[in-house]
Amino acid sequence: MGRRVEKEKVLFTENQIQVRVGELASAVANDYESLMLVGILNGAFMLTSDLAKNLSKQGLNNLEIDFMRVESYGKGKVSSRAPKITSDLKLPIEGKNILIVEDIADTGYSLEHLFEFLSTRDPLSLAILALLSKEERREVRVPIKYRGFDIPDKFVFGYGIDAGEKGRQLPYIAYKTG
Ligand code: IMP
Ligand code: MG
């Protein structure tokens, strides 16, 4: 009766993530002269931070940063399909270029809900950046303007993303095997 040993498989190394975030930042910096990042907590905290630093290096310094919380899963791994906004922005977005910064687009319900919610506040433009996208899991279409990586249907963690509130601190992205 040995304890089952859980192994992890690294999907993206720290270096791969840093390179991709740099590429995303140059695409974003090309498209905007001023921008407000809306980081979605908690999963996008590292991504928002790295993106902001890279945008600065790319010369986009007319930048504001704020955060929101959207809860879709509760404690489980299954989307509720009825996401709730549990923490709103502090800054106004009317007349500004807004980029939603999200860790993962899974079913798409969270991003769809957020997009509609923020649209009603009359931003000048509204777009989505998602580091990871699980295309085969998508149930509603969401307009992702900047996408880091397409990933298979695995439950991943690391680089801000949690598995049961664990693993956010990891500089890489992995999933459990075995
Ligand atoms: P959606 O509404 O189904 O698209 O859910 C998106 C949210 O679910 C993401 O922002 C994540 O917080 C969470 N999520 C989706 N897939 C994973 C995963 O593989 N690991 C951890 N969280 C995930
Ligand atoms: Mg999330």
Tab-separated table of N, CA, C and O in Angstrom, residues 105 111 128-130 132-133 135 138 142-147:
chain	number	residue	atom	x	y	z
A	105	ALA	N	-7.606	30.806	-21.314
A	105	ALA	CA	-8.954	30.741	-21.875
A	105	ALA	C	-9.309	29.269	-21.976
A	105	ALA	O	-8.680	28.523	-22.726
A	111	LEU	N	-13.984	34.987	-19.846
A	111	LEU	CA	-13.590	36.093	-20.720
A	111	LEU	C	-14.785	36.717	-21.419
A	111	LEU	O	-14.844	37.935	-21.580
A	128	ILE	N	-8.238	41.309	-25.690
A	128	ILE	CA	-7.858	40.256	-24.736
A	128	ILE	C	-6.482	39.695	-25.078
A	128	ILE	O	-6.202	39.403	-26.250
A	129	LEU	N	-5.660	39.534	-24.055
A	129	LEU	CA	-4.424	38.759	-24.157
A	129	LEU	C	-4.573	37.566	-23.224
A	129	LEU	O	-4.906	37.735	-22.049
A	130	ALA	N	-4.370	36.373	-23.757
A	130	ALA	CA	-4.402	35.166	-22.909
A	130	ALA	C	-3.111	34.393	-23.123
A	130	ALA	O	-2.738	34.105	-24.264
A	132	LEU	N	-2.415	31.279	-22.212
A	132	LEU	CA	-2.711	29.907	-22.634
A	132	LEU	C	-4.125	29.818	-23.166
A	132	LEU	O	-5.020	30.517	-22.692
A	133	SER	N	-4.321	28.931	-24.126
A	133	SER	CA	-5.661	28.725	-24.661
A	133	SER	C	-5.892	27.241	-24.903
A	133	SER	O	-5.086	26.577	-25.542
A	135	GLU	N	-8.086	25.349	-26.877
A	135	GLU	CA	-9.061	25.468	-27.978
A	135	GLU	C	-10.135	24.386	-27.920
A	135	GLU	O	-11.312	24.656	-28.127
A	138	ARG	N	-13.178	25.015	-25.655
A	138	ARG	CA	-13.955	26.245	-25.793
A	138	ARG	C	-15.431	25.974	-26.045
A	138	ARG	O	-15.789	25.153	-26.879
A	142	VAL	N	-14.509	33.670	-27.928
A	142	VAL	CA	-14.008	34.924	-27.359
A	142	VAL	C	-12.913	35.473	-28.268
A	142	VAL	O	-12.103	34.717	-28.798
A	143	PRO	N	-12.929	36.796	-28.467
A	143	PRO	CA	-11.951	37.391	-29.384
A	143	PRO	C	-10.592	37.586	-28.702
A	143	PRO	O	-10.347	38.615	-28.072
A	144	ILE	N	-9.722	36.591	-28.812
A	144	ILE	CA	-8.383	36.702	-28.213
A	144	ILE	C	-7.447	37.345	-29.240
A	144	ILE	O	-7.181	36.762	-30.290
A	145	LYS	N	-6.988	38.546	-28.914
A	145	LYS	CA	-6.137	39.281	-29.871
A	145	LYS	C	-4.685	38.809	-29.789
A	145	LYS	O	-3.997	38.729	-30.786
A	146	TYR	N	-4.214	38.550	-28.577
A	146	TYR	CA	-2.839	38.081	-28.378
A	146	TYR	C	-2.884	36.787	-27.571
A	146	TYR	O	-3.432	36.781	-26.459
A	147	ARG	N	-2.283	35.734	-28.152
A	147	ARG	CA	-2.342	34.416	-27.517
A	147	ARG	C	-0.919	33.906	-27.340
A	147	ARG	O	-0.126	33.949	-28.274
